[in-house]
Short mmCIF file of C-alpha atoms and ligand atoms in Angstrom, two decimals:
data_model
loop_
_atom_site.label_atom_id
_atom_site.label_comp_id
_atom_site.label_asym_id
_atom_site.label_seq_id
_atom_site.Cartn_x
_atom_site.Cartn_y
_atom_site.Cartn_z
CA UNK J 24 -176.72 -148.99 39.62
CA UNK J 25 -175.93 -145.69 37.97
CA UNK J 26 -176.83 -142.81 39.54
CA UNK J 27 -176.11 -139.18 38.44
CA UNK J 28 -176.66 -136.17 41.51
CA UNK J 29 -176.11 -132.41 40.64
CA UNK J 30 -174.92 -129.44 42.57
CA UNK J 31 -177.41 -126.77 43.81
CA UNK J 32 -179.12 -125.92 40.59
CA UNK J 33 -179.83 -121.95 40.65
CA UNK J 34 -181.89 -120.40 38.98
CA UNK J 35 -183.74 -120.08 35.52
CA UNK J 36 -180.21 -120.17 33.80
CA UNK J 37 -179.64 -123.45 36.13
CA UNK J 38 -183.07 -125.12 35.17
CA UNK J 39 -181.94 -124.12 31.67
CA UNK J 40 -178.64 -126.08 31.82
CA UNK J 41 -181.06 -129.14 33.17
CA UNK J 42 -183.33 -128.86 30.18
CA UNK J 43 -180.63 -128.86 27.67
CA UNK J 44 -177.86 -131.24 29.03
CA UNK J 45 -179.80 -133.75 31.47
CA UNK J 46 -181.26 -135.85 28.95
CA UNK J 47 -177.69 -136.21 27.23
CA UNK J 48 -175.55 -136.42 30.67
CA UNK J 49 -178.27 -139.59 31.78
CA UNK J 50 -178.00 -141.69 28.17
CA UNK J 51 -174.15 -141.31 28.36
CA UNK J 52 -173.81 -142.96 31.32
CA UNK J 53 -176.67 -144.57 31.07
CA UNK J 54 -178.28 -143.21 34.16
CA UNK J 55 -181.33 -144.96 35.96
CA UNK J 56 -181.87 -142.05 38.66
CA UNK J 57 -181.11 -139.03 39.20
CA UNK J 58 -180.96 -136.46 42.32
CA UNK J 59 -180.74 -132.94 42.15
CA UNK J 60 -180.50 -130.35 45.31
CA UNK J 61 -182.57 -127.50 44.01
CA UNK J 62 -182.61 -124.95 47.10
CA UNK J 63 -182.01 -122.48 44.83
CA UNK J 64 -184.10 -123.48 41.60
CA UNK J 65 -186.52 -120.96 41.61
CA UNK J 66 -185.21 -117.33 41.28
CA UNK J 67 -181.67 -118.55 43.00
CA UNK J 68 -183.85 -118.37 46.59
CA UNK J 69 -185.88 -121.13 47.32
CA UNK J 70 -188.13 -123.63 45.27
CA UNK J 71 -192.10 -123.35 43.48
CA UNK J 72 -194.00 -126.36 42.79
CA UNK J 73 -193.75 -125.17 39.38
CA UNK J 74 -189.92 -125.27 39.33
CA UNK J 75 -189.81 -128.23 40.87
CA UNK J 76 -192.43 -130.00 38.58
CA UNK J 77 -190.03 -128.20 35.87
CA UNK J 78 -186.99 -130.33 36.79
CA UNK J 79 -189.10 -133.66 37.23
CA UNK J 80 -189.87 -133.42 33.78
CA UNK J 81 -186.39 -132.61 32.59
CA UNK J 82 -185.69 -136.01 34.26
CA UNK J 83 -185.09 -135.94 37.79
CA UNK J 84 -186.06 -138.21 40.25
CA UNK J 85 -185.45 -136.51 43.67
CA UNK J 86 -185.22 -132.98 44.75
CA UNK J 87 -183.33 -132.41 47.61
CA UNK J 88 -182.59 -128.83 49.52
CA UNK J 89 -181.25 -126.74 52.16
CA UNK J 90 -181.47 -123.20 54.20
CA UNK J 91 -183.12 -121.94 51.26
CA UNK J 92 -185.65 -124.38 50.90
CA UNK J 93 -187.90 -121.76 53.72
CA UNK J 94 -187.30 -118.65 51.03
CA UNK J 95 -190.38 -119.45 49.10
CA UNK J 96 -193.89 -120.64 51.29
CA UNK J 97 -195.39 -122.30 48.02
CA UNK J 98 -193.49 -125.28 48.58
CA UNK J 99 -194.31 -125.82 51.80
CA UNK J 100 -197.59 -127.92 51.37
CA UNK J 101 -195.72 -130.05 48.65
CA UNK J 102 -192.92 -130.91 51.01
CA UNK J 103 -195.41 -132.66 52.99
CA UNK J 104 -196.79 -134.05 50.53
CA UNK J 105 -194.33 -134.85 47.61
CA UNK J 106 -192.10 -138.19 48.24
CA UNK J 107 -189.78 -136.50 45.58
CA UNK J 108 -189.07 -133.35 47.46
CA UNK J 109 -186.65 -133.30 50.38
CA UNK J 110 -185.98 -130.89 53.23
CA UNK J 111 -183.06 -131.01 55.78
CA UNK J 112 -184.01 -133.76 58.36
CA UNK J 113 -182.07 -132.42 61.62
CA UNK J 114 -184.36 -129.59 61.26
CA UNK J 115 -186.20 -129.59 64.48
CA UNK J 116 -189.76 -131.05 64.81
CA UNK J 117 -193.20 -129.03 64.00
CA UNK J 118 -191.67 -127.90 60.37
CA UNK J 119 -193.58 -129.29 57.33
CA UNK J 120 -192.02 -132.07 55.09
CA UNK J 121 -189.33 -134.84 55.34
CA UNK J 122 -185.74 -135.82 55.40
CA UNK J 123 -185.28 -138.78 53.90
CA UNK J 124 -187.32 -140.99 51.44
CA UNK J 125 -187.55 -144.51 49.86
CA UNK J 126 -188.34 -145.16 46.36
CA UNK J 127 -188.06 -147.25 43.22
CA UNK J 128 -186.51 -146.91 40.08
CA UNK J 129 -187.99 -147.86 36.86
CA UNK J 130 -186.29 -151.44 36.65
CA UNK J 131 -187.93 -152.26 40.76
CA UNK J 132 -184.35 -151.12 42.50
CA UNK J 133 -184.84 -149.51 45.89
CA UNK J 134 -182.57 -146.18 46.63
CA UNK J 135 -182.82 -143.99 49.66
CA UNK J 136 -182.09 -140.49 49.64
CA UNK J 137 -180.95 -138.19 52.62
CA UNK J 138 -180.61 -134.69 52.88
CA UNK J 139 -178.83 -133.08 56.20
CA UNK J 140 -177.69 -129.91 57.13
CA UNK J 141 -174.54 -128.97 58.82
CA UNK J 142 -174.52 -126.45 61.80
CA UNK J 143 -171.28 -124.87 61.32
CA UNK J 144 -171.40 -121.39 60.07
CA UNK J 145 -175.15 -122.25 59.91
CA UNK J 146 -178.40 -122.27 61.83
CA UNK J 147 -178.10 -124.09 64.96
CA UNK J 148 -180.53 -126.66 63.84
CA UNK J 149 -180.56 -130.30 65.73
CA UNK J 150 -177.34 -132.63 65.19
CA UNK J 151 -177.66 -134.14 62.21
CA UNK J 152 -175.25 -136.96 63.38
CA UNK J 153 -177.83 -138.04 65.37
CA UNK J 154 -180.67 -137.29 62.92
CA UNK J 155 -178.96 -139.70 60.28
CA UNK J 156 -178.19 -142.52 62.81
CA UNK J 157 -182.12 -142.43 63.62
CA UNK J 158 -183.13 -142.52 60.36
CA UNK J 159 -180.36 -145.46 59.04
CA UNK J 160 -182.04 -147.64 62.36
CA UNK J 161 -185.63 -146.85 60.90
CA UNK J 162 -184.33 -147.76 57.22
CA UNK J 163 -182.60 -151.18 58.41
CA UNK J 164 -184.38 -153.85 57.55
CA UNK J 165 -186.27 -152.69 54.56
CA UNK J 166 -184.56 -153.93 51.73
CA UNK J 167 -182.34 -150.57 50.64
CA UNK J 168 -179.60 -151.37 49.11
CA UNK J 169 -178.28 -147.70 47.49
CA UNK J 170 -178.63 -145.00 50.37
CA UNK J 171 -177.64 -141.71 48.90
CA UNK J 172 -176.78 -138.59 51.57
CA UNK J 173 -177.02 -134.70 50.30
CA UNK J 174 -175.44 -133.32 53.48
CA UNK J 175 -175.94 -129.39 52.52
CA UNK J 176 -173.01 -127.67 54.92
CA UNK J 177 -170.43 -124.82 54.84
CA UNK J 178 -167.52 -126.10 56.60
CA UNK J 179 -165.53 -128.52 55.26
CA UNK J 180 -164.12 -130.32 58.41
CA UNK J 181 -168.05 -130.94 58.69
CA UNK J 182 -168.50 -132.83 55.79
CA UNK J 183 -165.37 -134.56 55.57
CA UNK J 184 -166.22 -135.77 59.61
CA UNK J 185 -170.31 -137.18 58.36
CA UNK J 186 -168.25 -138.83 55.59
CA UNK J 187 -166.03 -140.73 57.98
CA UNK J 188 -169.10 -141.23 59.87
CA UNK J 189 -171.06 -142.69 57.62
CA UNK J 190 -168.15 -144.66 55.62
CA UNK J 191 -169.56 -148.50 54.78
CA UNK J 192 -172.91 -147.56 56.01
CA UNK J 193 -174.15 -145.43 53.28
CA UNK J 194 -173.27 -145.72 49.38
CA UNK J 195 -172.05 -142.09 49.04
CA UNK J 196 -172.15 -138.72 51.06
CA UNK J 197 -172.33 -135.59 48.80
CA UNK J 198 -171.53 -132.33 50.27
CA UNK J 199 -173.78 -129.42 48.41
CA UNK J 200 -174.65 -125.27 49.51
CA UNK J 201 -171.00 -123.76 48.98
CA UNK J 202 -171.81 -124.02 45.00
CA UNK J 203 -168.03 -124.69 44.22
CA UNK J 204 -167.04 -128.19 43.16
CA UNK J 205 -163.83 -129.78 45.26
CA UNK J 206 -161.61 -131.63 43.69
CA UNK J 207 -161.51 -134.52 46.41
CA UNK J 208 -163.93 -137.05 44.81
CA UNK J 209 -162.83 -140.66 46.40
CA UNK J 210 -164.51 -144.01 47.73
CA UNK J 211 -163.83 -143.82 51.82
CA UNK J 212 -161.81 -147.22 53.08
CA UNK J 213 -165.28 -148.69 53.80
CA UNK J 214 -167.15 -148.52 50.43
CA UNK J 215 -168.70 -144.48 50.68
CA UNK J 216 -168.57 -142.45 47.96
CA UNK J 217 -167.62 -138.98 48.88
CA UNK J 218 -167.12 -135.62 47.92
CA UNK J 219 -166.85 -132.41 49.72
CA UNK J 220 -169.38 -130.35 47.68
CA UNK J 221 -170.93 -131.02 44.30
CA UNK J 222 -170.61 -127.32 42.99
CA UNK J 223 -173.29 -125.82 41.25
CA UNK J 224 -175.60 -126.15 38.62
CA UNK J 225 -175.97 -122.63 36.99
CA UNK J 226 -173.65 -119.69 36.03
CA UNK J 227 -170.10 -119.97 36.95
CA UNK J 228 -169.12 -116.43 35.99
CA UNK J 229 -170.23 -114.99 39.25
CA UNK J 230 -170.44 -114.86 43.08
CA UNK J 231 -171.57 -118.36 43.63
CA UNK J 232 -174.23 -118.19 41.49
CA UNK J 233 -175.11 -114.06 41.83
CA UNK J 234 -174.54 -111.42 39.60
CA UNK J 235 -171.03 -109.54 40.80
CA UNK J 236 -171.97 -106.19 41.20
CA UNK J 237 -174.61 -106.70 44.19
CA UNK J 238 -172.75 -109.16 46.12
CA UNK J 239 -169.55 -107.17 45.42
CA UNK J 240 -171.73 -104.03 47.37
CA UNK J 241 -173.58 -106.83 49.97
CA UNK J 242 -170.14 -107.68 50.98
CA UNK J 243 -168.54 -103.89 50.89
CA UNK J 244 -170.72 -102.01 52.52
CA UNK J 245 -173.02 -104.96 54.52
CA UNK J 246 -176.23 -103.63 53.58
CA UNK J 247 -178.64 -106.70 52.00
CA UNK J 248 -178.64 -105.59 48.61
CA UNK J 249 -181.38 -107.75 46.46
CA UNK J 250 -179.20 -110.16 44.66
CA UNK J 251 -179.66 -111.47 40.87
CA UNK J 252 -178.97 -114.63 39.48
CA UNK J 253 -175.83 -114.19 36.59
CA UNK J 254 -176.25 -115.80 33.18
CA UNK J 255 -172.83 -116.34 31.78
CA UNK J 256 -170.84 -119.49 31.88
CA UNK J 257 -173.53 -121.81 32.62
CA UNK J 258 -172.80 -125.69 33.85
CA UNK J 259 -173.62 -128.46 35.33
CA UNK J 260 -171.83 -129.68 38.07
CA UNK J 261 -172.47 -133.22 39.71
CA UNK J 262 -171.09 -136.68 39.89
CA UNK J 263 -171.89 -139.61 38.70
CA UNK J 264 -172.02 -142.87 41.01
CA UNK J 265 -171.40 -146.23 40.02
CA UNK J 266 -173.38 -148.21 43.10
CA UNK J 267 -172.81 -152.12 43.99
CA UNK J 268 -176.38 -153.52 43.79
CA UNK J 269 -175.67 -156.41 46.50
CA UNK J 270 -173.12 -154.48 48.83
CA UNK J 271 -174.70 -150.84 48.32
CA UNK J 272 -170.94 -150.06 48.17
CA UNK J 273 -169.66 -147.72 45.73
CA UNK J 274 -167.68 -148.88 43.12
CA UNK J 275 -166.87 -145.33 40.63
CA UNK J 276 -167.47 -141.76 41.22
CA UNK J 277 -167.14 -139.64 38.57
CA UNK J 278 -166.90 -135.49 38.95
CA UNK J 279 -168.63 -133.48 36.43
CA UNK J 280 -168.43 -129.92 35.28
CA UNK J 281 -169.69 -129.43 32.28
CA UNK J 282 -170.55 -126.30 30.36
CA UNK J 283 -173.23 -125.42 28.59
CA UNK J 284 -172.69 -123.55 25.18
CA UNK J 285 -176.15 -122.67 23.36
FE1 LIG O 4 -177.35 -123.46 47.45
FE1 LIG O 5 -177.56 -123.60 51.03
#
């Protein structure tokens, strides 16, 4: 199964990058489904249903998110209601949407995708250790073969530590939120395809994602200056997976970085 999952897309000029390469990234490697963590899709804070109906037609299959996921309230109602849209699961109970969700791809395949949040350097949200070994006993059983994880986290030891943990249970775990792409791409002794974080889908000539001049004062003088998405050096940053229908395992994964010239 060939699977193709991008790095926090940001923005317009991210969305952009999705309109114009997507189409081309999915029929060279011959992608059946894609993922896409789009926490920052609409304005670089947050998520519309309009921006997310934006990438669904561009060709994505699942949205998955973050902390930023809360910036905008008009997504709230479609997180409950949208099987394509994804919040952190470990966040804790009484919030609207889901963490995980089951679907189909166009040939009858079933793939799970599961977005969690780390809590280092982060909101002290519930464990999501325990969150994903909930969910992976309620998903046991059903038939899921390809079991994707977005876990959106800062720290690195974090990420590389769910990786271990999930090795040979899940196909891959895909670190996202720092918006700069690691170079550690590998298949864990137990079949998991990992990477520390995907990177970012959007412009590269900035401060993750923001024009320089406001973060440059945000971080100088600690006052929350209103930050602006760049618009130079757009890409798309992501990897494609190359999943083992009968095992789930992972058998390539690919990193991607690829610019976007108009
Ligand atoms: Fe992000
Ligand atoms: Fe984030």
């Amino acid at each position: 199964m060939n699977i193709l999952f991008l790095g926090d897309i940001i923005g317009k000029q991210g969305r952009k990058v999705v309109k114009n390469l997507l189409s081309r990234v999915k029929s060279d490697y011959n992608v059946e489904f894609v993922v896409a963590n789009g926490e920052n899709g609409a304005g670089g804070f947050g998520l519309t249903c309009d921006t997310a109906q934006e990438l669904f037609n561009c060709g994505v299959d699942v949205i998955t998110s973050g902390n930023h996921i809360w910036d905008k309230k008009d997504i709230y109602n479609e997180l409950e209601e949208n099987l394509r849209i994804l919040r952190p699961l470990n966040y804790p109970e009484g919030i609207p949407g889901k963490g995980y969700t089951i679907l189909r791809t166009e040939t009858g395949k079933s793939i799970c995708v599961i977005n969690l949040q780390g809590r280092i350097f982060m909101p002290p949200i519930d464990c999501p250790f325990k969150a994903v070994e909930n969910a992976l006993e309620k998903i046991d059983g059903k038939g899921v073969k390809a079991i994707l994880v977005d876990f959106h986290a800062e720290a690195t030891s974090e990420k590389m530590a769910m990786g271990k943990f999930l090795d040979g249970r899940v196909s891959a775990v895909l670190g996202t939120h720092t918006h700069v792409q690691t170079a550690d791409e590998k298949i864990l002794p137990e079949g998991t395809g990992y990477i520390t974080d995907l990177g970012m889908t959007g412009p590269h000539d900035s401060v993750i994602g923001m024009e320089y001049e406001k973060s440059l004062k945000r971080i100088l003088f600690q006052i929350p200056f209103r930050l602006n998405v760049a618009r130079k050096d757009l890409r798309l940053n992501g990897v494609f997976l190359k999943i083992n229908e009968e095992s789930g395992k992972c058998e390539l994964i690919k990193r991607l970085n690829i610019p976007y010239e108009p």
